[in-house]
PDB file of N, CA and C in Angstrom:
ATOM      1  N   MET Y1351       1.911  10.420   0.686  1.00 34.00           N
ATOM      2  CA  MET Y1351       0.541  10.433   1.896  1.00 34.00           C
ATOM      3  C   MET Y1351      -0.263  10.453   2.057  1.00 34.00           C
ATOM      4  N   THR Y1352      -2.132  10.790   1.451  1.00 37.00           N
ATOM      5  CA  THR Y1352      -2.884  11.241   1.215  1.00 37.00           C
ATOM      6  C   THR Y1352      -3.421  11.484   2.154  1.00 37.00           C
ATOM      7  N   SER Y1353      -3.620  11.838   2.662  1.00 39.00           N
ATOM      8  CA  SER Y1353      -4.892  12.105   4.479  1.00 39.00           C
ATOM      9  C   SER Y1353      -6.331  12.347   4.015  1.00 39.00           C
ATOM     10  N   LEU Y1354      -6.730  11.234   5.385  1.00 43.00           N
ATOM     11  CA  LEU Y1354      -8.267  10.497   5.319  1.00 43.00           C
ATOM     12  C   LEU Y1354      -8.548  11.704   5.947  1.00 43.00           C
ATOM     13  N   SER Y1355      -8.576  12.646   5.639  1.00 47.00           N
ATOM     14  CA  SER Y1355      -9.461  14.328   6.711  1.00 47.00           C
ATOM     15  C   SER Y1355     -10.523  13.809   5.981  1.00 47.00           C
ATOM     16  N   PHE Y1356     -10.756  14.390   5.243  1.00 49.00           N
ATOM     17  CA  PHE Y1356     -12.137  14.902   4.034  1.00 49.00           C
ATOM     18  C   PHE Y1356     -12.522  13.400   4.445  1.00 49.00           C
ATOM     19  N   ALA Y1357     -12.811  12.231   4.509  1.00 58.00           N
ATOM     20  CA  ALA Y1357     -14.211  11.526   4.784  1.00 58.00           C
ATOM     21  C   ALA Y1357     -14.758  12.086   5.194  1.00 58.00           C
ATOM     22  N   PRO Y1358     -16.645  11.442   5.261  1.00 70.00           N
ATOM     23  CA  PRO Y1358     -17.675  11.768   5.786  1.00 70.00           C
ATOM     24  C   PRO Y1358     -17.639  10.763   7.128  1.00 70.00           C
ATOM     25  N   SER Y1359     -17.692  10.692   7.987  1.00 82.00           N
ATOM     26  CA  SER Y1359     -17.847  10.203   9.689  1.00 82.00           C
ATOM     27  C   SER Y1359     -18.831   9.294   9.505  1.00 82.00           C
ATOM     28  N   ARG Y1360     -18.996   8.143   9.445  1.00 88.00           N
ATOM     29  CA  ARG Y1360     -19.818   6.752   9.765  1.00 88.00           C
ATOM     30  C   ARG Y1360     -19.736   6.209  11.003  1.00 88.00           C
ATOM     31  N   PRO Y1361     -20.128   6.151  11.866  1.00 88.00           N
ATOM     32  CA  PRO Y1361     -19.437   5.457  13.217  1.00 88.00           C
ATOM     33  C   PRO Y1361     -20.822   5.032  13.034  1.00 88.00           C
ATOM     34  N   ASP Y1362     -22.180   4.918  12.118  1.00 91.00           N
ATOM     35  CA  ASP Y1362     -22.770   3.499  12.138  1.00 91.00           C
ATOM     36  C   ASP Y1362     -22.626   2.495  11.574  1.00 91.00           C
ATOM     37  N   CYS Y1363     -21.208   2.320   9.983  1.00 95.00           N
ATOM     38  CA  CYS Y1363     -20.683   1.603   9.783  1.00 95.00           C
ATOM     39  C   CYS Y1363     -19.931   1.028   9.027  1.00 95.00           C
ATOM     40  N   ALA Y1364     -19.454   0.231   8.647  1.00 96.00           N
ATOM     41  CA  ALA Y1364     -17.728  -0.438   9.408  1.00 96.00           C
ATOM     42  C   ALA Y1364     -16.946  -1.686   8.344  1.00 96.00           C
ATOM     43  N   VAL Y1365     -16.054  -0.866   7.966  1.00 96.00           N
ATOM     44  CA  VAL Y1365     -15.127  -1.008   6.602  1.00 96.00           C
ATOM     45  C   VAL Y1365     -14.779  -2.679   6.814  1.00 96.00           C
ATOM     46  N   ILE Y1366     -14.893  -3.554   5.349  1.00 96.00           N
ATOM     47  CA  ILE Y1366     -13.831  -5.284   5.709  1.00 96.00           C
ATOM     48  C   ILE Y1366     -13.060  -4.365   4.723  1.00 96.00           C
ATOM     49  N   LEU Y1367     -11.656  -4.549   4.232  1.00 97.00           N
ATOM     50  CA  LEU Y1367     -11.150  -4.336   3.168  1.00 97.00           C
ATOM     51  C   LEU Y1367     -10.760  -6.539   3.424  1.00 97.00           C
ATOM     52  N   LEU Y1368     -10.940  -6.079   1.971  1.00 97.00           N
ATOM     53  CA  LEU Y1368     -10.721  -7.947   1.919  1.00 97.00           C
ATOM     54  C   LEU Y1368      -9.880  -8.056   0.431  1.00 97.00           C
ATOM     55  N   ALA Y1369      -8.730  -9.511   1.005  1.00 96.00           N
ATOM     56  CA  ALA Y1369      -7.726  -8.827   0.683  1.00 96.00           C
ATOM     57  C   ALA Y1369      -7.328 -11.117   0.100  1.00 96.00           C
ATOM     58  N   HIS Y1370      -5.824 -10.839  -0.877  1.00 94.00           N
ATOM     59  CA  HIS Y1370      -6.157 -12.156  -1.750  1.00 94.00           C
ATOM     60  C   HIS Y1370      -5.370 -12.516  -0.301  1.00 94.00           C
ATOM     61  N   GLY Y1371      -3.407 -11.800   0.106  1.00 92.00           N
ATOM     62  CA  GLY Y1371      -2.824 -12.989   2.001  1.00 92.00           C
ATOM     63  C   GLY Y1371      -2.188 -14.197   0.760  1.00 92.00           C
ATOM     64  N   SER Y1372      -1.840 -14.761   2.537  1.00 91.00           N
ATOM     65  CA  SER Y1372      -1.060 -15.650   1.256  1.00 91.00           C
ATOM     66  C   SER Y1372      -0.237 -16.408   2.959  1.00 91.00           C
ATOM     67  N   ALA Y1373      -0.338 -17.536   3.119  1.00 84.00           N
ATOM     68  CA  ALA Y1373       0.234 -18.384   4.162  1.00 84.00           C
ATOM     69  C   ALA Y1373       1.377 -18.753   3.227  1.00 84.00           C
ATOM     70  N   ARG Y1374       1.728 -18.033   2.671  1.00 90.00           N
ATOM     71  CA  ARG Y1374       3.308 -18.535   1.787  1.00 90.00           C
ATOM     72  C   ARG Y1374       4.881 -17.722   2.476  1.00 90.00           C
ATOM     73  N   VAL Y1375       4.004 -16.190   1.976  1.00 91.00           N
ATOM     74  CA  VAL Y1375       4.564 -14.925   1.348  1.00 91.00           C
ATOM     75  C   VAL Y1375       4.656 -14.062   2.420  1.00 91.00           C
ATOM     76  N   PRO Y1376       5.625 -13.980   3.865  1.00 86.00           N
ATOM     77  CA  PRO Y1376       5.306 -13.839   4.915  1.00 86.00           C
ATOM     78  C   PRO Y1376       5.445 -12.190   4.313  1.00 86.00           C
ATOM     79  N   GLY Y1377       3.889 -10.604   5.456  1.00 90.00           N
ATOM     80  CA  GLY Y1377       4.703  -9.545   4.368  1.00 90.00           C
ATOM     81  C   GLY Y1377       3.776  -9.503   3.806  1.00 90.00           C
ATOM     82  N   SER Y1378       3.225 -10.847   2.337  1.00 90.00           N
ATOM     83  CA  SER Y1378       1.657 -10.149   1.643  1.00 90.00           C
ATOM     84  C   SER Y1378       0.956  -8.750   1.931  1.00 90.00           C
ATOM     85  N   SER Y1379       0.896  -9.612   3.513  1.00 95.00           N
ATOM     86  CA  SER Y1379      -0.483  -8.825   4.052  1.00 95.00           C
ATOM     87  C   SER Y1379      -0.737  -7.793   4.088  1.00 95.00           C
ATOM     88  N   ASP Y1380       1.394  -6.762   4.808  1.00 96.00           N
ATOM     89  CA  ASP Y1380       1.263  -5.457   5.446  1.00 96.00           C
ATOM     90  C   ASP Y1380       0.733  -4.385   5.462  1.00 96.00           C
ATOM     91  N   SER Y1381       0.512  -4.257   3.660  1.00 96.00           N
ATOM     92  CA  SER Y1381      -0.357  -3.687   2.770  1.00 96.00           C
ATOM     93  C   SER Y1381      -2.441  -2.821   3.412  1.00 96.00           C
ATOM     94  N   ALA Y1382      -2.165  -3.845   3.786  1.00 97.00           N
ATOM     95  CA  ALA Y1382      -3.904  -4.065   4.126  1.00 97.00           C
ATOM     96  C   ALA Y1382      -4.254  -4.007   4.817  1.00 97.00           C
ATOM     97  N   TRP Y1383      -3.668  -4.664   6.155  1.00 97.00           N
ATOM     98  CA  TRP Y1383      -2.929  -4.841   8.464  1.00 97.00           C
ATOM     99  C   TRP Y1383      -2.614  -3.148   8.075  1.00 97.00           C
ATOM    100  N   ALA Y1384      -1.699  -2.022   7.000  1.00 97.00           N
ATOM    101  CA  ALA Y1384      -1.187  -0.732   7.603  1.00 97.00           C
ATOM    102  C   ALA Y1384      -2.203   0.101   7.219  1.00 97.00           C
ATOM    103  N   CYS Y1385      -3.334   0.241   5.786  1.00 96.00           N
ATOM    104  CA  CYS Y1385      -4.403   0.611   5.300  1.00 96.00           C
ATOM    105  C   CYS Y1385      -5.505   0.774   6.551  1.00 96.00           C
ATOM    106  N   ARG Y1386      -5.591  -0.124   6.881  1.00 96.00           N
ATOM    107  CA  ARG Y1386      -6.518  -0.274   8.292  1.00 96.00           C
ATOM    108  C   ARG Y1386      -6.529   0.232   9.794  1.00 96.00           C
ATOM    109  N   ASP Y1387      -5.524   0.333  10.024  1.00 97.00           N
ATOM    110  CA  ASP Y1387      -4.326   1.008  10.989  1.00 97.00           C
ATOM    111  C   ASP Y1387      -4.946   2.637  10.183  1.00 97.00           C
ATOM    112  N   ARG Y1388      -4.777   2.909   9.881  1.00 95.00           N
ATOM    113  CA  ARG Y1388      -4.993   4.746   9.484  1.00 95.00           C
ATOM    114  C   ARG Y1388      -6.229   5.124   9.372  1.00 95.00           C
ATOM    115  N   LEU Y1389      -7.002   3.757   8.525  1.00 94.00           N
ATOM    116  CA  LEU Y1389      -9.119   4.389   8.895  1.00 94.00           C
ATOM    117  C   LEU Y1389      -8.790   4.233  10.005  1.00 94.00           C
ATOM    118  N   ARG Y1390      -8.094   2.866  11.013  1.00 95.00           N
ATOM    119  CA  ARG Y1390      -8.459   3.928  12.239  1.00 95.00           C
ATOM    120  C   ARG Y1390      -8.771   4.624  12.877  1.00 95.00           C
ATOM    121  N   ALA Y1391      -6.670   4.799  12.482  1.00 95.00           N
ATOM    122  CA  ALA Y1391      -7.242   5.649  13.202  1.00 95.00           C
ATOM    123  C   ALA Y1391      -7.409   7.737  12.824  1.00 95.00           C
ATOM    124  N   ALA Y1392      -8.526   7.626  12.074  1.00 92.00           N
ATOM    125  CA  ALA Y1392      -8.944   8.382  11.070  1.00 92.00           C
ATOM    126  C   ALA Y1392      -9.837   8.814  12.339  1.00 92.00           C
ATOM    127  N   GLY Y1393     -10.248   7.501  12.157  1.00 92.00           N
ATOM    128  CA  GLY Y1393     -12.202   7.570  13.045  1.00 92.00           C
ATOM    129  C   GLY Y1393     -13.139   8.201  12.485  1.00 92.00           C
ATOM    130  N   CYS Y1394     -13.466   7.465  11.395  1.00 91.00           N
ATOM    131  CA  CYS Y1394     -14.016   7.622   9.658  1.00 91.00           C
ATOM    132  C   CYS Y1394     -15.449   7.159  10.614  1.00 91.00           C
ATOM    133  N   PHE Y1395     -15.351   5.500   9.719  1.00 95.00           N
ATOM    134  CA  PHE Y1395     -16.154   4.427  11.069  1.00 95.00           C
ATOM    135  C   PHE Y1395     -15.610   3.712  11.927  1.00 95.00           C
ATOM    136  N   GLY Y1396     -17.169   3.285  12.253  1.00 95.00           N
ATOM    137  CA  GLY Y1396     -17.274   2.527  13.624  1.00 95.00           C
ATOM    138  C   GLY Y1396     -16.049   1.259  13.240  1.00 95.00           C
ATOM    139  N   GLY Y1397     -15.881   0.898  12.341  1.00 95.00           N
ATOM    140  CA  GLY Y1397     -15.225  -0.559  12.597  1.00 95.00           C
ATOM    141  C   GLY Y1397     -14.521  -0.160  10.820  1.00 95.00           C
ATOM    142  N   VAL Y1398     -13.041  -0.911  10.799  1.00 96.00           N
ATOM    143  CA  VAL Y1398     -12.604  -1.158  10.450  1.00 96.00           C
ATOM    144  C   VAL Y1398     -11.863  -2.504  10.554  1.00 96.00           C
ATOM    145  N   HIS Y1399     -11.990  -3.578   9.628  1.00 96.00           N
ATOM    146  CA  HIS Y1399     -11.874  -4.803  10.019  1.00 96.00           C
ATOM    147  C   HIS Y1399     -10.589  -5.576   8.766  1.00 96.00           C
ATOM    148  N   CYS Y1400      -9.997  -6.507   8.444  1.00 97.00           N
ATOM    149  CA  CYS Y1400      -9.959  -6.901   7.553  1.00 97.00           C
ATOM    150  C   CYS Y1400      -9.298  -8.104   7.312  1.00 97.00           C
ATOM    151  N   ALA Y1401     -10.363  -9.171   6.204  1.00 96.00           N
ATOM    152  CA  ALA Y1401     -10.248 -10.128   6.350  1.00 96.00           C
ATOM    153  C   ALA Y1401      -9.237 -10.749   4.783  1.00 96.00           C
ATOM    154  N   PHE Y1402      -8.937 -12.272   4.925  1.00 96.00           N
ATOM    155  CA  PHE Y1402      -7.731 -12.967   4.016  1.00 96.00           C
ATOM    156  C   PHE Y1402      -9.007 -13.900   3.128  1.00 96.00           C
ATOM    157  N   TRP Y1403      -7.681 -14.243   1.639  1.00 94.00           N
ATOM    158  CA  TRP Y1403      -9.079 -15.531   1.128  1.00 94.00           C
ATOM    159  C   TRP Y1403      -7.362 -16.853   1.357  1.00 94.00           C
ATOM    160  N   ARG Y1404      -6.532 -16.380   1.940  1.00 93.00           N
ATOM    161  CA  ARG Y1404      -5.639 -17.129   1.265  1.00 93.00           C
ATOM    162  C   ARG Y1404      -5.104 -17.107   3.179  1.00 93.00           C
ATOM    163  N   GLU Y1405      -4.996 -16.421   3.835  1.00 93.00           N
ATOM    164  CA  GLU Y1405      -4.659 -16.567   5.909  1.00 93.00           C
ATOM    165  C   GLU Y1405      -6.151 -15.744   6.695  1.00 93.00           C
ATOM    166  N   GLU Y1406      -5.985 -15.819   7.862  1.00 93.00           N
ATOM    167  CA  GLU Y1406      -6.818 -15.631   9.127  1.00 93.00           C
ATOM    168  C   GLU Y1406      -6.523 -14.208   9.186  1.00 93.00           C
ATOM    169  N   PRO Y1407      -7.238 -13.468  10.053  1.00 95.00           N
ATOM    170  CA  PRO Y1407      -9.001 -14.028   9.907  1.00 95.00           C
ATOM    171  C   PRO Y1407      -9.853 -14.116   8.154  1.00 95.00           C
ATOM    172  N   SER Y1408      -9.801 -15.035   7.884  1.00 94.00           N
ATOM    173  CA  SER Y1408     -10.529 -15.548   6.626  1.00 94.00           C
ATOM    174  C   SER Y1408     -11.724 -14.480   6.093  1.00 94.00           C
ATOM    175  N   LEU Y1409     -11.649 -14.504   4.634  1.00 93.00           N
ATOM    176  CA  LEU Y1409     -13.236 -13.927   4.256  1.00 93.00           C
ATOM    177  C   LEU Y1409     -14.891 -14.702   5.101  1.00 93.00           C
ATOM    178  N   ARG Y1410     -14.687 -15.894   5.447  1.00 89.00           N
ATOM    179  CA  ARG Y1410     -14.712 -16.222   5.891  1.00 89.00           C
ATOM    180  C   ARG Y1410     -15.765 -17.018   7.973  1.00 89.00           C
ATOM    181  N   SER Y1411     -15.103 -16.877   7.897  1.00 90.00           N
ATOM    182  CA  SER Y1411     -14.753 -16.210   9.941  1.00 90.00           C
ATOM    183  C   SER Y1411     -14.935 -14.792  10.225  1.00 90.00           C
ATOM    184  N   PHE Y1412     -14.590 -13.748   9.959  1.00 87.00           N
ATOM    185  CA  PHE Y1412     -14.427 -12.790   9.988  1.00 87.00           C
ATOM    186  C   PHE Y1412     -16.241 -12.386  11.276  1.00 87.00           C
ATOM    187  N   TRP Y1413     -16.814 -12.571  10.260  1.00 88.00           N
ATOM    188  CA  TRP Y1413     -18.041 -11.955  10.511  1.00 88.00           C
ATOM    189  C   TRP Y1413     -18.291 -11.528  11.963  1.00 88.00           C
ATOM    190  N   PRO Y1414     -17.640 -12.286  13.040  1.00 88.00           N
ATOM    191  CA  PRO Y1414     -17.953 -12.163  14.862  1.00 88.00           C
ATOM    192  C   PRO Y1414     -17.580 -11.063  14.767  1.00 88.00           C
ATOM    193  N   MET Y1415     -16.502 -10.432  14.361  1.00 87.00           N
ATOM    194  CA  MET Y1415     -15.726  -9.422  14.945  1.00 87.00           C
ATOM    195  C   MET Y1415     -17.027  -7.320  14.265  1.00 87.00           C
ATOM    196  N   VAL Y1416     -17.209  -7.977  13.525  1.00 93.00           N
ATOM    197  CA  VAL Y1416     -18.411  -6.779  12.879  1.00 93.00           C
ATOM    198  C   VAL Y1416     -19.740  -6.526  13.525  1.00 93.00           C
ATOM    199  N   GLU Y1417     -19.514  -5.426  14.204  1.00 92.00           N
ATOM    200  CA  GLU Y1417     -20.727  -5.474  15.526  1.00 92.00           C
ATOM    201  C   GLU Y1417     -21.797  -4.632  14.643  1.00 92.00           C
ATOM    202  N   HIS Y1418     -21.930  -3.940  13.184  1.00 95.00           N
ATOM    203  CA  HIS Y1418     -22.404  -2.648  12.522  1.00 95.00           C
ATOM    204  C   HIS Y1418     -23.624  -3.522  11.880  1.00 95.00           C
ATOM    205  N   ASP Y1419     -24.529  -2.959  11.457  1.00 96.00           N
ATOM    206  CA  ASP Y1419     -25.503  -3.609  10.425  1.00 96.00           C
ATOM    207  C   ASP Y1419     -25.064  -3.440   8.873  1.00 96.00           C
ATOM    208  N   ASP Y1420     -24.528  -1.527   9.743  1.00 96.00           N
ATOM    209  CA  ASP Y1420     -24.295  -1.802   7.660  1.00 96.00           C
ATOM    210  C   ASP Y1420     -22.506  -1.400   7.683  1.00 96.00           C
ATOM    211  N   VAL Y1421     -22.123  -3.003   6.187  1.00 96.00           N
ATOM    212  CA  VAL Y1421     -21.458  -3.318   6.342  1.00 96.00           C
ATOM    213  C   VAL Y1421     -20.654  -2.523   4.541  1.00 96.00           C
ATOM    214  N   ARG Y1422     -19.446  -2.187   4.781  1.00 96.00           N
ATOM    215  CA  ARG Y1422     -18.812  -1.348   3.587  1.00 96.00           C
ATOM    216  C   ARG Y1422     -17.828  -2.886   3.220  1.00 96.00           C
ATOM    217  N   LEU Y1423     -17.553  -3.846   1.756  1.00 96.00           N
ATOM    218  CA  LEU Y1423     -16.965  -4.634   1.764  1.00 96.00           C
ATOM    219  C   LEU Y1423     -15.885  -3.910   0.022  1.00 96.00           C
ATOM    220  N   VAL Y1424     -15.002  -3.554   1.045  1.00 96.00           N
ATOM    221  CA  VAL Y1424     -13.508  -3.337  -0.173  1.00 96.00           C
ATOM    222  C   VAL Y1424     -13.369  -4.154  -0.244  1.00 96.00           C
ATOM    223  N   PRO Y1425     -12.955  -4.128  -1.948  1.00 96.00           N
ATOM    224  CA  PRO Y1425     -11.956  -5.237  -1.907  1.00 96.00           C
ATOM    225  C   PRO Y1425     -10.737  -4.644  -2.280  1.00 96.00           C
ATOM    226  N   PHE Y1426      -9.278  -4.545  -1.476  1.00 96.00           N
ATOM    227  CA  PHE Y1426      -8.158  -4.269  -1.576  1.00 96.00           C
ATOM    228  C   PHE Y1426      -7.007  -4.733  -2.671  1.00 96.00           C
ATOM    229  N   PHE Y1427      -7.721  -4.704  -4.134  1.00 94.00           N
ATOM    230  CA  PHE Y1427      -7.457  -4.839  -5.284  1.00 94.00           C
ATOM    231  C   PHE Y1427      -7.181  -4.046  -6.017  1.00 94.00           C
ATOM    232  N   LEU Y1428      -6.258  -4.626  -7.538  1.00 92.00           N
ATOM    233  CA  LEU Y1428      -5.610  -2.650  -8.238  1.00 92.00           C
ATOM    234  C   LEU Y1428      -7.246  -2.762  -8.968  1.00 92.00           C
ATOM    235  N   ALA Y1429      -7.653  -3.412  -9.228  1.00 93.00           N
ATOM    236  CA  ALA Y1429      -8.614  -3.982 -10.138  1.00 93.00           C
ATOM    237  C   ALA Y1429      -9.467  -4.916 -10.225  1.00 93.00           C
ATOM    238  N   GLU Y1430     -10.795  -4.457 -10.935  1.00 93.00           N
ATOM    239  CA  GLU Y1430     -12.297  -5.361 -11.278  1.00 93.00           C
ATOM    240  C   GLU Y1430     -11.534  -6.807 -11.950  1.00 93.00           C
ATOM    241  N   GLY Y1431     -11.449  -8.149 -11.689  1.00 93.00           N
ATOM    242  CA  GLY Y1431     -11.273  -8.696 -12.366  1.00 93.00           C
ATOM    243  C   GLY Y1431     -11.766 -10.296 -11.070  1.00 93.00           C
ATOM    244  N   TRP Y1432     -10.850 -11.363 -12.143  1.00 93.00           N
ATOM    245  CA  TRP Y1432     -11.645 -12.954 -10.855  1.00 93.00           C
ATOM    246  C   TRP Y1432     -12.757 -13.093  -9.206  1.00 93.00           C
ATOM    247  N   PHE Y1433     -10.866 -12.136  -8.789  1.00 90.00           N
ATOM    248  CA  PHE Y1433     -10.883 -12.088  -7.653  1.00 90.00           C
ATOM    249  C   PHE Y1433     -12.586 -11.097  -6.936  1.00 90.00           C
ATOM    250  N   THR Y1434     -12.678 -10.076  -7.426  1.00 93.00           N
ATOM    251  CA  THR Y1434     -13.858  -9.223  -7.147  1.00 93.00           C
ATOM    252  C   THR Y1434     -15.426  -9.653  -8.288  1.00 93.00           C
ATOM    253  N   LYS Y1435     -15.099 -10.190  -9.049  1.00 94.00           N
ATOM    254  CA  LYS Y1435     -16.329 -10.958  -9.477  1.00 94.00           C
ATOM    255  C   LYS Y1435     -17.059 -11.886  -8.757  1.00 94.00           C
ATOM    256  N   HIS Y1436     -15.670 -12.563  -8.990  1.00 94.00           N
ATOM    257  CA  HIS Y1436     -15.910 -14.189  -8.881  1.00 94.00           C
ATOM    258  C   HIS Y1436     -16.465 -14.641  -7.208  1.00 94.00           C
ATOM    259  N   ILE Y1437     -14.744 -14.971  -6.661  1.00 93.00           N
ATOM    260  CA  ILE Y1437     -14.457 -15.311  -5.593  1.00 93.00           C
ATOM    261  C   ILE Y1437     -14.723 -14.240  -4.344  1.00 93.00           C
ATOM    262  N   LEU Y1438     -14.849 -14.159  -4.168  1.00 95.00           N
ATOM    263  CA  LEU Y1438     -15.085 -12.264  -2.947  1.00 95.00           C
ATOM    264  C   LEU Y1438     -16.869 -12.171  -3.107  1.00 95.00           C
ATOM    265  N   PRO Y1439     -17.598 -12.679  -3.729  1.00 95.00           N
ATOM    266  CA  PRO Y1439     -19.195 -12.426  -4.106  1.00 95.00           C
ATOM    267  C   PRO Y1439     -19.361 -14.123  -3.645  1.00 95.00           C
ATOM    268  N   ARG Y1440     -18.912 -15.088  -4.424  1.00 94.00           N
ATOM    269  CA  ARG Y1440     -18.775 -16.691  -3.927  1.00 94.00           C
ATOM    270  C   ARG Y1440     -18.461 -16.793  -2.191  1.00 94.00           C
ATOM    271  N   GLU Y1441     -17.897 -16.944  -1.608  1.00 94.00           N
ATOM    272  CA  GLU Y1441     -17.073 -16.087  -0.551  1.00 94.00           C
ATOM    273  C   GLU Y1441     -17.427 -16.060   0.892  1.00 94.00           C
ATOM    274  N   LEU Y1442     -18.349 -14.369   0.675  1.00 94.00           N
ATOM    275  CA  LEU Y1442     -18.718 -13.979   1.098  1.00 94.00           C
ATOM    276  C   LEU Y1442     -19.796 -13.828   1.018  1.00 94.00           C
ATOM    277  N   GLU Y1443     -20.622 -15.055   0.465  1.00 94.00           N
ATOM    278  CA  GLU Y1443     -22.398 -15.309  -0.297  1.00 94.00           C
ATOM    279  C   GLU Y1443     -23.127 -14.038  -0.123  1.00 94.00           C
ATOM    280  N   LEU Y1444     -22.529 -13.242  -0.959  1.00 95.00           N
ATOM    281  CA  LEU Y1444     -23.264 -12.102  -1.833  1.00 95.00           C
ATOM    282  C   LEU Y1444     -24.877 -12.660  -2.844  1.00 95.00           C
ATOM    283  N   ASP Y1445     -25.306 -12.024  -2.633  1.00 94.00           N
ATOM    284  CA  ASP Y1445     -26.167 -11.379  -3.602  1.00 94.00           C
ATOM    285  C   ASP Y1445     -26.500 -10.644  -5.366  1.00 94.00           C
ATOM    286  N   GLY Y1446     -25.013  -9.672  -4.101  1.00 93.00           N
ATOM    287  CA  GLY Y1446     -25.312  -9.257  -5.934  1.00 93.00           C
ATOM    288  C   GLY Y1446     -24.528  -7.502  -5.372  1.00 93.00           C
ATOM    289  N   PRO Y1447     -23.610  -6.219  -5.819  1.00 94.00           N
ATOM    290  CA  PRO Y1447     -23.141  -5.754  -4.694  1.00 94.00           C
ATOM    291  C   PRO Y1447     -23.879  -4.663  -4.020  1.00 94.00           C
ATOM    292  N   LEU Y1448     -25.588  -5.536  -3.621  1.00 96.00           N
ATOM    293  CA  LEU Y1448     -26.254  -4.853  -1.977  1.00 96.00           C
ATOM    294  C   LEU Y1448     -26.446  -6.459  -1.726  1.00 96.00           C
ATOM    295  N   THR Y1449     -26.462  -6.950  -0.701  1.00 96.00           N
ATOM    296  CA  THR Y1449     -27.019  -7.924  -0.405  1.00 96.00           C
ATOM    297  C   THR Y1449     -27.196  -7.872   1.246  1.00 96.00           C
ATOM    298  N   HIS Y1450     -28.810  -8.031   1.798  1.00 96.00           N
ATOM    299  CA  HIS Y1450     -29.290  -8.089   2.374  1.00 96.00           C
ATOM    300  C   HIS Y1450     -29.359  -9.214   3.516  1.00 96.00           C
ATOM    301  N   ARG Y1451     -29.209  -9.345   4.950  1.00 92.00           N
ATOM    302  CA  ARG Y1451     -29.023 -10.254   5.419  1.00 92.00           C
ATOM    303  C   ARG Y1451     -29.317 -10.665   6.527  1.00 92.00           C
ATOM    304  N   GLY Y1452     -31.011 -10.321   6.958  1.00 92.00           N
ATOM    305  CA  GLY Y1452     -31.143 -10.238   8.587  1.00 92.00           C
ATOM    306  C   GLY Y1452     -31.186  -8.734   8.935  1.00 92.00           C
ATOM    307  N   ASN Y1453     -30.758  -7.951   9.807  1.00 94.00           N
ATOM    308  CA  ASN Y1453     -30.785  -6.385   9.846  1.00 94.00           C
ATOM    309  C   ASN Y1453     -29.757  -6.034   9.142  1.00 94.00           C
ATOM    310  N   ARG Y1454     -29.006  -7.712   8.686  1.00 95.00           N
ATOM    311  CA  ARG Y1454     -27.585  -6.118   7.752  1.00 95.00           C
ATOM    312  C   ARG Y1454     -27.206  -6.419   6.311  1.00 95.00           C
ATOM    313  N   THR Y1455     -26.975  -5.054   5.969  1.00 96.00           N
ATOM    314  CA  THR Y1455     -26.808  -4.128   4.688  1.00 96.00           C
ATOM    315  C   THR Y1455     -25.734  -4.850   4.180  1.00 96.00           C
ATOM    316  N   MET Y1456     -24.881  -5.780   3.294  1.00 96.00           N
ATOM    317  CA  MET Y1456     -23.536  -5.222   3.015  1.00 96.00           C
ATOM    318  C   MET Y1456     -23.936  -4.237   1.650  1.00 96.00           C
ATOM    319  N   ARG Y1457     -22.512  -3.818   1.325  1.00 96.00           N
ATOM    320  CA  ARG Y1457     -22.224  -2.975   0.043  1.00 96.00           C
ATOM    321  C   ARG Y1457     -20.861  -2.840  -0.664  1.00 96.00           C
ATOM    322  N   LEU Y1458     -21.120  -4.321  -1.645  1.00 96.00           N
ATOM    323  CA  LEU Y1458     -19.788  -4.400  -2.630  1.00 96.00           C
ATOM    324  C   LEU Y1458     -19.003  -4.031  -3.563  1.00 96.00           C
ATOM    325  N   CYS Y1459     -18.279  -2.451  -2.589  1.00 94.00           N
ATOM    326  CA  CYS Y1459     -17.720  -1.497  -3.090  1.00 94.00           C
ATOM    327  C   CYS Y1459     -16.887  -2.315  -4.493  1.00 94.00           C
ATOM    328  N   SER Y1460     -15.992  -1.225  -5.067  1.00 93.00           N
ATOM    329  CA  SER Y1460     -15.284  -1.019  -6.416  1.00 93.00           C
ATOM    330  C   SER Y1460     -13.975  -1.171  -5.785  1.00 93.00           C
ATOM    331  N   PRO Y1461     -12.500  -1.756  -6.225  1.00 94.00           N
ATOM    332  CA  PRO Y1461     -11.688  -2.254  -5.382  1.00 94.00           C
ATOM    333  C   PRO Y1461     -11.101  -0.703  -5.519  1.00 94.00           C
ATOM    334  N   VAL Y1462      -9.992  -1.052  -5.035  1.00 91.00           N
ATOM    335  CA  VAL Y1462      -9.300   0.189  -3.673  1.00 91.00           C
ATOM    336  C   VAL Y1462      -8.166   1.335  -5.397  1.00 91.00           C
ATOM    337  N   GLY Y1463      -7.861   0.108  -5.575  1.00 85.00           N
ATOM    338  CA  GLY Y1463      -6.999   0.604  -7.216  1.00 85.00           C
ATOM    339  C   GLY Y1463      -6.003   0.949  -6.733  1.00 85.00           C
TER     340      GLY Y1463
END
């Protein structure tokens, strides 16, 4: 397993792992939750959360959990594709790779891979 100790500390920043999820396949989101837990344990970011297209918390309902104004949206997908280019920006109402809403800045990152 790769160590996360090399990551710069960003206590002013929240990371949201965006994944597909499934209401029908138990455990389909386990890897996203495990990654969230590892990132939280590393203490590199002020907040680390998960949001899903097909389970809770949904892509449209997770925002109340986020207290930070600098938000990195990280697709938990293998590569760029339909979800990263179309579904995620639509569901999150993003203007592009960089979106400003009030005091909040949201950066859509490349997929985890």
